[in-house]
Coordinates of C-alpha atoms in Angstrom, one line a residue:
M1 CA 0.0 0.0 0.0
S2 CA 2.8 2.3 0.7
E3 CA 4.4 1.7 -2.6
A4 CA 1.2 2.2 -4.5
G5 CA 0.6 5.5 -2.6
D6 CA 4.1 6.7 -3.4
A7 CA 3.6 5.9 -7.1
K8 CA 0.3 7.7 -7.1
G9 CA 1.8 10.8 -5.5
V10 CA 4.6 10.8 -8.0
F11 CA 2.1 10.6 -10.9
A12 CA 0.1 13.5 -9.4
S13 CA 3.1 15.7 -9.0
A14 CA 4.2 15.0 -12.6
A15 CA 0.7 15.8 -13.9
K16 CA 0.7 19.0 -11.9
K17 CA 4.1 20.0 -13.4
V18 CA 2.7 19.4 -16.9
K19 CA -0.3 21.6 -16.3
M20 CA 1.9 24.4 -14.9
G21 CA 4.2 24.1 -18.0
K22 CA 1.2 24.5 -20.3
R23 CA 0.0 27.5 -18.3
V24 CA 3.4 29.1 -18.5
E25 CA 3.7 28.5 -22.2
K26 CA 0.2 30.0 -22.8
A27 CA 1.1 33.0 -20.7
L28 CA 4.3 33.5 -22.7
K29 CA 2.4 33.3 -26.0
E30 CA -0.2 35.8 -24.9
K31 CA 2.6 38.2 -23.7
A32 CA 4.3 37.9 -27.0
A33 CA 1.1 38.5 -29.0
A34 CA 0.4 41.6 -26.8
S35 CA 3.8 43.0 -27.4
S36 CA 3.7 42.4 -31.1
S37 CA 0.3 44.2 -31.3
Q38 CA 1.6 47.1 -29.3
E39 CA 4.6 47.4 -31.6
A40 CA 2.3 47.4 -34.6
T41 CA 0.1 50.1 -33.1
E42 CA 3.2 52.2 -32.4
E43 CA 4.4 51.7 -36.0
D44 CA 1.0 52.8 -37.3
A45 CA 1.0 55.9 -35.1
N46 CA 4.5 56.8 -36.3
K47 CA 3.8 56.2 -39.9
A48 CA 2.7 59.3 -41.8
P49 CA -0.8 59.1 -43.3
E50 CA -1.2 59.2 -47.0
P51 CA -1.8 62.7 -48.4
Y52 CA -5.4 63.6 -49.2
T53 CA -6.2 64.6 -52.8
C54 CA -8.9 67.2 -53.1
I55 CA -11.7 66.4 -55.5
G56 CA -13.1 69.9 -55.9
H57 CA -16.1 69.6 -53.6
F58 CA -15.4 72.3 -51.0
D59 CA -17.6 70.8 -48.3
A60 CA -16.1 67.3 -48.4
D61 CA -12.5 68.5 -48.9
F62 CA -12.6 71.0 -46.1
T63 CA -14.2 68.6 -43.6
E64 CA -11.7 65.8 -44.4
L65 CA -8.7 68.2 -44.2
C66 CA -9.9 69.5 -40.9
R67 CA -10.3 65.9 -39.6
R68 CA -6.8 65.0 -40.7
A69 CA -5.4 68.2 -39.1
G70 CA -6.6 66.9 -35.7
L71 CA -9.7 69.0 -35.2
P72 CA -12.5 67.2 -33.3
P73 CA -15.8 66.9 -35.2
T74 CA -17.5 69.4 -32.9
E75 CA -14.9 72.1 -33.7
I76 CA -14.9 71.8 -37.5
P77 CA -16.7 74.9 -38.9
P78 CA -19.7 73.7 -41.0
V79 CA -20.1 74.7 -44.6
V80 CA -23.6 76.2 -45.1
L81 CA -25.4 78.0 -47.8
R82 CA -25.5 81.8 -47.5
A83 CA -28.9 83.1 -46.5
K84 CA -30.7 85.1 -49.1
R85 CA -33.5 87.5 -48.7
P86 CA -36.6 86.0 -50.3
G87 CA -37.7 87.7 -53.5
T88 CA -40.8 89.9 -53.7
P89 CA -43.7 87.8 -55.1
P90 CA -45.3 89.2 -58.2
P91 CA -48.5 91.2 -57.8
P92 CA -51.7 89.3 -58.6
D93 CA -53.1 89.8 -62.0
P94 CA -56.6 91.4 -61.7
K95 CA -57.6 90.1 -65.1
A96 CA -56.8 86.5 -64.2
K97 CA -59.9 84.5 -63.3
D98 CA -59.8 82.1 -60.4
P99 CA -60.9 78.7 -61.6
T100 CA -61.8 77.5 -58.2
P101 CA -64.8 79.2 -56.5
P102 CA -64.2 80.7 -53.1
E103 CA -65.0 78.3 -50.3
E104 CA -67.6 79.1 -47.7
P105 CA -66.2 80.3 -44.4
V106 CA -65.9 77.6 -41.7
D107 CA -66.7 78.4 -38.1
V108 CA -64.5 75.7 -36.8
A109 CA -61.5 77.2 -34.9
E110 CA -58.3 75.9 -36.4
E111 CA -54.8 76.4 -35.2
E112 CA -52.9 79.3 -36.8
P113 CA -49.9 78.1 -38.9
K114 CA -46.5 79.2 -37.8
P115 CA -44.9 82.0 -39.9
K116 CA -42.3 81.1 -42.4
T117 CA -40.3 84.3 -42.5
Y118 CA -37.7 83.2 -40.0
V119 CA -35.9 80.1 -38.7
T120 CA -35.3 79.4 -35.1
K121 CA -31.9 78.2 -34.0
E122 CA -30.3 77.0 -30.8
K123 CA -28.8 79.4 -28.3
Y124 CA -25.5 80.9 -29.4
S125 CA -25.5 78.9 -32.6
Y126 CA -25.4 82.1 -34.6
F127 CA -22.0 82.9 -33.1
K128 CA -20.4 79.5 -33.9
P129 CA -17.9 79.6 -36.7
N130 CA -19.1 78.6 -40.1
I131 CA -18.3 79.1 -43.8
Q132 CA -21.0 80.5 -46.0
V133 CA -21.0 79.6 -49.7
E134 CA -23.0 80.4 -52.7
M135 CA -23.4 77.9 -55.6
E136 CA -24.5 78.0 -59.1
H137 CA -26.6 74.9 -58.5
E138 CA -27.4 73.9 -55.0
E139 CA -27.6 70.2 -56.0
K140 CA -24.1 70.2 -57.3
P141 CA -21.4 70.6 -54.6
A142 CA -18.7 71.3 -57.2
T143 CA -20.3 74.6 -58.3
V144 CA -19.2 76.8 -55.4
T145 CA -18.7 80.4 -56.7
E146 CA -18.4 82.5 -53.5
I147 CA -17.0 81.9 -50.0
Y148 CA -17.8 84.2 -47.0
I149 CA -16.0 83.9 -43.7
R150 CA -17.0 86.3 -40.9
G151 CA -16.2 86.8 -37.3
W152 CA -13.8 84.0 -36.4
K153 CA -10.0 83.8 -36.5
I154 CA -8.1 82.2 -39.4
D155 CA -4.9 80.8 -38.1
D156 CA -1.9 79.1 -39.8
M157 CA -3.5 75.7 -39.7
M158 CA -6.7 77.0 -41.4
V159 CA -4.6 78.7 -44.1
D160 CA -2.8 75.4 -44.8
I161 CA -6.2 73.8 -45.3
F162 CA -7.3 76.6 -47.7
R163 CA -4.0 76.2 -49.6
N164 CA -5.1 72.7 -50.5
C165 CA -8.8 73.1 -51.2
F166 CA -9.1 76.6 -52.7
P167 CA -7.2 76.0 -56.0
T168 CA -9.3 72.9 -56.7
I169 CA -12.6 74.9 -56.7
E170 CA -13.0 75.5 -60.4
K171 CA -15.8 78.1 -60.4
L172 CA -14.6 80.1 -57.3
N173 CA -14.7 83.8 -58.2
T174 CA -15.3 85.6 -54.9
I175 CA -13.6 85.4 -51.4
N176 CA -14.9 87.7 -48.7
L177 CA -13.1 87.8 -45.3
W178 CA -14.5 90.1 -42.6
N179 CA -13.0 90.4 -39.1
V180 CA -11.0 87.1 -39.3
G181 CA -7.9 88.3 -37.3
L182 CA -5.4 88.1 -40.1
T183 CA -1.7 88.7 -39.3
D184 CA 1.2 89.6 -41.6
K185 CA 2.1 86.0 -42.2
T186 CA -1.4 84.7 -42.8
L187 CA -2.2 87.6 -45.2
R188 CA 0.9 86.9 -47.2
D189 CA 0.2 83.2 -47.3
L190 CA -3.3 83.9 -48.6
A191 CA -1.9 86.3 -51.2
A192 CA 0.2 83.5 -52.4
I193 CA -2.8 81.2 -52.7
F194 CA -5.0 83.6 -54.7
P195 CA -3.0 83.4 -58.0
Q196 CA -3.5 79.6 -58.0
C197 CA -7.3 79.9 -58.1
P198 CA -8.0 80.0 -61.9
N199 CA -11.2 82.1 -61.8
L200 CA -10.8 84.2 -58.7
K201 CA -11.6 87.8 -59.5
N202 CA -13.2 89.5 -56.5
V203 CA -11.4 89.7 -53.1
S204 CA -12.7 91.6 -50.1
I205 CA -10.7 91.7 -46.9
E206 CA -12.3 94.1 -44.4
G207 CA -12.1 94.8 -40.7
N208 CA -8.6 93.3 -40.4
P209 CA -6.1 95.9 -39.1
I210 CA -2.5 94.7 -39.4
A211 CA 0.4 96.6 -37.8
E212 CA 2.8 95.8 -40.6
E213 CA 0.3 96.8 -43.4
P214 CA 1.4 94.4 -46.1
W215 CA -1.5 95.2 -48.3
A216 CA 0.7 95.6 -51.4
C217 CA 1.2 91.9 -51.6
L218 CA -2.4 91.6 -52.9
I219 CA -1.6 93.8 -56.0
G220 CA 1.6 92.1 -57.2
D221 CA 2.6 91.5 -60.8
D222 CA 1.1 88.0 -60.8
S223 CA -2.1 89.0 -59.2
L224 CA -5.3 88.2 -61.1
I225 CA -7.6 90.1 -58.8
V226 CA -10.0 92.4 -60.7
N227 CA -12.0 93.9 -57.8
L228 CA -10.3 94.5 -54.4
S229 CA -11.9 96.0 -51.3
L230 CA -9.8 96.9 -48.2
R231 CA -12.3 98.9 -46.1
H232 CA -12.0 99.3 -42.3
N233 CA -8.4 98.1 -42.1
E234 CA -7.0 101.2 -40.5
I235 CA -4.6 101.7 -43.4
T236 CA -2.2 104.6 -42.8
D237 CA 0.2 106.5 -45.0
R238 CA 2.6 103.6 -44.8
G239 CA 0.2 101.1 -46.2
A240 CA -1.1 103.6 -48.9
S241 CA 2.5 104.1 -50.0
G242 CA 2.9 100.4 -50.6
I243 CA -0.4 100.2 -52.5
G244 CA 0.6 103.1 -54.7
A245 CA 3.9 101.5 -55.6
A246 CA 2.1 98.2 -56.4
L247 CA -0.3 100.0 -58.8
S248 CA 2.5 101.2 -61.1
T249 CA 6.1 102.5 -61.2
V250 CA 8.1 103.8 -64.1
T251 CA 8.8 100.2 -65.3
T252 CA 6.0 98.1 -63.9
C253 CA 2.2 98.3 -63.8
N254 CA -0.6 96.1 -62.5
K255 CA -2.6 94.9 -65.5
N256 CA -5.7 93.3 -64.0
L257 CA -7.1 95.5 -61.1
I258 CA -9.9 97.7 -62.3
S259 CA -11.7 98.5 -59.0
L260 CA -10.0 99.4 -55.7
N261 CA -11.9 100.4 -52.5
L262 CA -9.8 102.1 -49.8
S263 CA -12.6 103.8 -47.9
H264 CA -12.9 104.1 -44.1
N265 CA -9.2 104.0 -43.4
K266 CA -6.7 106.5 -41.8
F267 CA -4.3 107.8 -44.4
S268 CA -3.9 111.5 -45.1
D269 CA -2.6 113.7 -48.0
V270 CA 0.7 111.8 -47.9
G271 CA -1.0 108.5 -48.6
A272 CA -3.2 110.1 -51.2
E273 CA -0.2 111.5 -52.9
A274 CA 1.4 108.0 -53.0
V275 CA -1.8 106.6 -54.6
V276 CA -1.7 109.5 -57.1
K277 CA 1.9 108.6 -57.9
G278 CA 0.9 105.0 -58.5
L279 CA -1.7 106.1 -61.0
R280 CA 0.6 108.2 -63.1
M281 CA 1.6 105.3 -65.3
N282 CA -1.5 103.1 -64.7
R283 CA -4.2 103.0 -67.4
V284 CA -6.1 100.0 -66.1
L285 CA -7.8 101.1 -62.9
L286 CA -11.4 102.4 -63.6
C287 CA -12.9 102.8 -60.1
L288 CA -11.2 104.2 -57.0
S289 CA -12.8 105.0 -53.7
L290 CA -11.0 107.0 -51.0
A291 CA -14.0 107.9 -49.0
S292 CA -13.9 108.5 -45.2
N293 CA -10.2 109.3 -44.9
K294 CA -8.3 112.4 -44.0
I295 CA -7.6 113.9 -47.4
T296 CA -7.6 117.8 -47.6
D297 CA -7.2 120.3 -50.3
K298 CA -3.5 119.3 -50.8
G299 CA -4.4 115.8 -51.8
A300 CA -7.3 117.0 -53.9
V301 CA -5.0 119.3 -55.9
K302 CA -2.7 116.3 -56.6
F303 CA -5.7 114.4 -58.0
G304 CA -6.5 117.4 -60.1
E305 CA -3.0 117.4 -61.6
L306 CA -3.3 113.6 -62.2
L307 CA -6.5 114.0 -64.1
S308 CA -5.5 116.9 -66.2
R309 CA -1.8 116.9 -67.1
F310 CA 1.5 116.7 -65.3
P311 CA 5.3 117.0 -66.1
L312 CA 7.5 114.0 -66.4
T313 CA 10.2 113.4 -63.8
H314 CA 13.8 112.8 -64.8
E315 CA 13.4 109.0 -64.3
E316 CA 10.3 109.0 -66.5
V317 CA 12.1 111.0 -69.2
V318 CA 14.9 108.5 -69.3
E319 CA 12.5 105.6 -69.5
R320 CA 10.6 107.4 -72.3
R321 CA 13.8 107.7 -74.3
K322 CA 14.5 104.0 -73.8
L323 CA 11.0 103.1 -75.0
L324 CA 11.3 105.3 -78.1
S325 CA 14.7 103.9 -78.9
D326 CA 13.4 100.3 -78.6
K327 CA 10.3 101.2 -80.6
G328 CA 12.4 102.8 -83.4
S329 CA 14.9 99.9 -83.4
P330 CA 13.2 96.7 -82.3
D331 CA 16.3 94.5 -82.8
R332 CA 18.7 96.7 -80.8
G333 CA 18.3 94.9 -77.5
T334 CA 18.5 91.4 -79.1
G335 CA 22.0 91.8 -80.6
K336 CA 20.7 91.3 -84.2
S337 CA 21.8 93.5 -87.0
P338 CA 19.1 95.6 -88.6
P339 CA 17.4 94.1 -91.6
P340 CA 18.5 95.4 -95.0
S341 CA 16.3 98.1 -96.5
R342 CA 13.8 97.5 -99.3
R343 CA 15.9 99.7 -101.6
A344 CA 18.9 97.4 -101.2
E345 CA 16.8 94.3 -102.0
S346 CA 15.2 95.8 -105.1
K347 CA 16.9 94.8 -108.4
D348 CA 15.4 97.5 -110.7
R349 CA 16.6 100.6 -108.8
P350 CA 20.0 101.7 -107.6
G351 CA 20.4 102.2 -103.9
S352 CA 21.8 105.7 -104.3
V353 CA 18.9 107.1 -106.2
R354 CA 16.1 108.6 -104.1
S355 CA 12.4 108.3 -105.0
G356 CA 11.6 110.3 -108.1
S357 CA 9.0 110.7 -110.9
H358 CA 11.1 108.8 -113.5
L359 CA 10.9 105.7 -111.3
D360 CA 7.1 106.0 -111.0
K361 CA 6.8 106.3 -114.8
G362 CA 8.9 103.2 -115.1
D363 CA 6.6 101.4 -112.8
K364 CA 3.5 102.4 -114.7
K365 CA 5.1 101.3 -118.0
R366 CA 5.9 98.0 -116.4
D367 CA 2.2 97.6 -115.3
K368 CA 1.0 98.3 -118.9
S369 CA 3.3 95.8 -120.4
S370 CA 2.2 93.2 -117.8
K371 CA -1.4 93.5 -119.2
K372 CA -0.3 92.3 -122.7
K373 CA 1.4 89.2 -121.5
D374 CA -0.6 86.0 -121.2
N375 CA 2.0 83.8 -119.5
K376 CA 1.0 83.2 -115.9
H377 CA 4.6 82.5 -114.9
E378 CA 5.9 85.9 -116.0
K379 CA 3.0 87.6 -114.2
K380 CA 3.8 85.7 -111.1
N381 CA 7.5 86.9 -111.3
E382 CA 6.3 90.5 -111.8
K383 CA 4.1 90.1 -108.8
E384 CA 7.0 88.8 -106.8
D385 CA 9.1 91.8 -107.8
A386 CA 6.3 94.3 -107.0
G387 CA 5.8 92.8 -103.5
K388 CA 9.3 91.8 -102.7
G389 CA 9.6 94.2 -99.8
N390 CA 6.9 92.3 -97.9
K391 CA 8.1 88.9 -99.2
T392 CA 4.6 87.8 -99.9
V393 CA 3.3 86.2 -103.2
V394 CA -0.4 86.7 -103.9
M395 CA -1.9 84.4 -106.6
M396 CA -4.9 85.8 -108.5
D397 CA -7.2 84.0 -110.8
S398 CA -8.7 86.7 -113.0
K399 CA -6.9 89.3 -115.1
K400 CA -8.7 92.2 -113.3
D401 CA -7.4 91.0 -110.0
K402 CA -3.9 90.8 -111.4
D403 CA -4.0 94.3 -112.7
E404 CA -5.4 95.6 -109.3
G405 CA -2.6 93.7 -107.5
A406 CA 0.1 95.2 -109.7
K407 CA -1.3 98.7 -109.2
G408 CA -1.4 98.1 -105.5
G409 CA 2.2 97.1 -105.6
T410 CA 3.3 100.3 -107.2
K411 CA 1.2 102.3 -104.8
K412 CA 2.8 100.6 -101.9
D413 CA 6.3 101.3 -103.4
D414 CA 5.4 105.0 -103.6
K415 CA 4.4 104.9 -99.9
W416 CA 7.6 103.3 -99.0
K417 CA 9.5 106.0 -100.9
K418 CA 7.5 108.8 -99.2
D419 CA 8.2 107.2 -95.8
T420 CA 11.9 106.9 -96.6
S421 CA 12.2 110.5 -97.8
R422 CA 10.3 111.8 -94.8
H423 CA 11.8 109.8 -91.9
G424 CA 15.0 108.5 -93.4
S425 CA 14.8 105.5 -91.0
R426 CA 15.0 101.8 -91.9
A427 CA 13.3 100.8 -88.7
S428 CA 10.1 102.7 -89.5
L429 CA 9.9 100.8 -92.9
V430 CA 10.4 97.5 -91.2
A431 CA 7.7 98.2 -88.5
E432 CA 5.2 99.2 -91.2
T433 CA 5.9 96.1 -93.2
V434 CA 5.3 93.8 -90.2
N435 CA 2.1 95.5 -89.3
K436 CA 0.6 95.3 -92.8
T437 CA 1.6 91.7 -93.5
T438 CA -0.1 90.6 -90.2
K439 CA -3.4 92.4 -90.7
G440 CA -5.2 90.3 -93.3
K441 CA -5.2 89.1 -96.9
K442 CA -5.9 92.3 -98.8
T443 CA -2.9 94.2 -97.7
T444 CA -1.1 94.9 -101.0
S445 CA -3.5 97.6 -102.3
S446 CA -4.5 100.8 -100.5
K447 CA -7.1 101.7 -103.2
D448 CA -9.2 99.8 -105.6
K449 CA -9.4 100.3 -109.4
K450 CA -12.0 103.0 -109.2
G451 CA -10.1 105.0 -106.6
G452 CA -12.2 104.0 -103.6
A453 CA -10.6 103.0 -100.4
A454 CA -10.3 99.3 -100.0
P455 CA -10.5 97.6 -96.6
E456 CA -7.0 96.7 -95.4
S457 CA -8.1 94.2 -92.9
E458 CA -10.9 91.8 -92.6
S459 CA -10.7 91.7 -88.8
P460 CA -12.2 94.4 -86.6
D461 CA -9.9 97.1 -85.2
M462 CA -8.5 96.3 -81.8
V463 CA -7.7 99.0 -79.2
E464 CA -4.2 98.5 -78.0
A465 CA -2.9 99.6 -74.6
I466 CA -0.4 102.4 -75.0
N467 CA 2.3 103.2 -72.5
P468 CA 1.6 106.7 -71.1
L469 CA 5.2 107.6 -71.7
L470 CA 4.8 107.2 -75.4
D471 CA 1.9 109.6 -75.5
S472 CA 2.2 113.0 -77.2
V473 CA 4.2 115.5 -75.1
E474 CA 4.3 119.2 -74.8
S475 CA 7.4 121.2 -73.8
I476 CA 6.7 123.9 -71.3
D477 CA 9.5 125.7 -69.5
G478 CA 12.0 123.0 -70.2
Q479 CA 9.7 120.2 -69.0
L480 CA 7.8 117.5 -70.9
W481 CA 4.1 117.5 -70.0
I482 CA 1.8 114.6 -70.9
P483 CA -2.0 114.2 -70.7
G484 CA -3.1 112.9 -67.3
N485 CA -5.0 109.8 -66.4
R486 CA -8.2 109.5 -68.3
S487 CA -8.9 105.8 -67.6
I488 CA -10.5 106.5 -64.2
I489 CA -14.2 106.9 -64.7
N490 CA -15.4 106.8 -61.1
L491 CA -13.6 108.6 -58.2
N492 CA -15.1 108.8 -54.7
L493 CA -13.7 111.4 -52.4
S494 CA -16.7 111.9 -50.1
R495 CA -16.5 112.3 -46.4
N496 CA -13.0 113.8 -46.4
E497 CA -11.7 117.3 -45.6
I498 CA -11.7 118.9 -49.1
G499 CA -12.5 122.6 -49.3
E500 CA -12.9 125.2 -52.0
A501 CA -9.3 125.1 -53.3
G502 CA -9.4 121.3 -53.9
L503 CA -12.8 121.7 -55.5
K504 CA -11.5 124.3 -58.0
S505 CA -8.6 122.0 -58.9
L506 CA -10.9 119.1 -59.6
L507 CA -13.2 121.4 -61.7
L508 CA -10.3 122.5 -63.9
A509 CA -9.2 118.9 -64.4
L510 CA -12.7 117.9 -65.5
Q511 CA -12.9 120.8 -67.9
Y512 CA -9.5 119.9 -69.3
Q513 CA -10.6 116.3 -69.9
I514 CA -13.7 117.4 -71.7
T515 CA -11.7 119.8 -74.0
L516 CA -9.1 117.1 -74.7
A517 CA -11.9 114.6 -75.5
N518 CA -13.4 117.0 -78.0
L519 CA -10.1 117.8 -79.7
A520 CA -8.5 114.3 -79.7
P521 CA -11.1 111.6 -78.8
H522 CA -9.8 108.2 -77.7
P523 CA -11.9 105.0 -78.0
A524 CA -10.8 103.7 -74.6
L525 CA -10.0 106.8 -72.5
K526 CA -13.3 108.5 -71.8
G527 CA -12.3 110.5 -68.8
L528 CA -14.0 111.0 -65.4
M529 CA -17.8 110.3 -65.5
R530 CA -18.6 110.2 -61.8
L531 CA -17.0 112.2 -58.9
S532 CA -18.4 112.0 -55.4
L533 CA -17.7 114.9 -53.1
G534 CA -20.5 114.6 -50.5
R535 CA -19.9 115.2 -46.8
N536 CA -16.9 117.5 -47.4
P537 CA -16.7 121.1 -46.0
I538 CA -18.0 122.5 -49.3
R539 CA -20.8 125.0 -49.4
A540 CA -23.7 123.7 -51.5
D541 CA -24.2 127.2 -53.1
S542 CA -20.6 127.4 -54.3
E543 CA -20.3 128.4 -57.9
A544 CA -17.5 125.9 -58.6
Y545 CA -19.6 123.1 -57.0
Q546 CA -22.6 123.9 -59.2
K547 CA -20.5 124.0 -62.3
L548 CA -18.9 120.7 -61.4
Q549 CA -22.3 119.1 -60.8
D550 CA -23.6 120.4 -64.1
L551 CA -20.7 118.9 -66.0
L552 CA -20.9 115.6 -64.3
L553 CA -24.7 115.4 -64.9
T554 CA -24.2 115.2 -68.7
R555 CA -21.2 112.8 -68.4
D556 CA -23.1 110.3 -66.2
P557 CA -23.7 107.2 -68.3
F558 CA -27.1 106.8 -66.8
Y559 CA -28.1 110.4 -67.5
K560 CA -31.3 110.9 -69.6
P561 CA -32.2 114.4 -70.8
Q562 CA -35.6 115.6 -69.9
A563 CA -38.2 115.0 -72.6
K564 CA -39.9 118.0 -74.1
S565 CA -43.6 118.5 -73.5
P566 CA -45.9 118.2 -76.5
D567 CA -46.7 121.9 -76.3
G568 CA -43.0 122.8 -76.5
E569 CA -42.5 120.6 -79.6
V570 CA -45.5 122.2 -81.3
Q571 CA -44.2 125.7 -80.5
S572 CA -40.7 124.9 -81.8
L573 CA -42.2 123.5 -85.1
V574 CA -44.4 126.6 -85.5
G575 CA -41.7 129.1 -84.6

């Protein structure tokens, strides 16, 4: 019995050891699995997520980028449609007949329906940050055209999100930021994003005073902004100076901005003079608002000089000479030799003989002899000789067309001779040849067979932008004076400190523009059409103010003269 008990005890202890071994092995396996899963989790946390590619849907892109940036869902600003005032319903048509007869009044008291003119919201929900958008089609999220952000701060993280999603919005044309706490860095970052938006034209940044005043970065050479509003930004003379330099200098000019609103700021005559300086060489800006600033008569006089005429500075005179030199010799800056003159290429006249009547007679004889020839090859050679200055060969089918082409060639030769004898410059001949060969097909004849003027070009005339320095000048007391800025059609100087002296200067400028428009009209430069001077210390019964208002009344594009009464028309016909 003792031996059997000992054997049984040994077996029990061995079985116990086996169970303990299995438990230890299981625990080790679980520990290894837990450590491996923890390492995998750490690797996933350290691994950078894949970059998100925006799809052009602003709501989805903005929400996903905010989530990836670490914002909790409750703090992501929602993208909502901008509220619009409901339209006025059309008045009922009295002639229309109601097909349904009026129902009899029911005495049963019914519950009055709730009004639909407002929408109730939760407490403080109006003050929560959101982004308001407008779309072409509310059913299509890819048709966002306008974005409005108001009353909450845009930080660096939000600017990075905008950098990714704004350029992908194809139809975005307006961005309006009001009181969003911009800084020097965030404004410059936004200014770098705007040129990447293909259709962005309207930018409004208001209620964002910045101490550094880097507003000129919005009007750079690569800026595509057409309408810019910078109201209520506390812009001083420092910021106005930067804006004026961005509008134009002697060598650079902004070519896209046509409307600039600088009202409700804090710059004085110094800032106004800087803006005037920036508009000396700018012929693109059409509308300018400087209302509610601190401009006095001194600044108004500067605007009067800008709108009438002003003398060129030494730097502008030097740049004008450079432009005239480049225009007269287009290949001077390229290192190429000037092209040989037409006279040197011609085989039937010596280079030393100037244009004369005997050469014209020889040309006429050559034209008469060409009519008697029937060989098309010989006629083609004569056509090549007649038009060799332009290096163009015109093939004609009928004999009449050939004769007209030959006469046109001789007329063109006479014009070349006249230009040569008058200017004595090879560059002018080359420039005229290039212009005529690029206009259209019928460029070899200036008159038809009957003597009537023939159209030189089949395409409509295009108005080309001309550098103000190349405009006609007038020498007065050793200075070169050029006509002032006539591209501005709307100028707002209301709510400033302009008095009688500034008013007279503006009146003289307007009279000068009207006189110049009558003597030398320009298809693009119409001159000032609207001038706002309200809320200035100007007497309403001032003679200069009345004259100014009378002149502006007729120049207003919406002005309609008063129609005469029937009695007046009858009297005028009888008298």
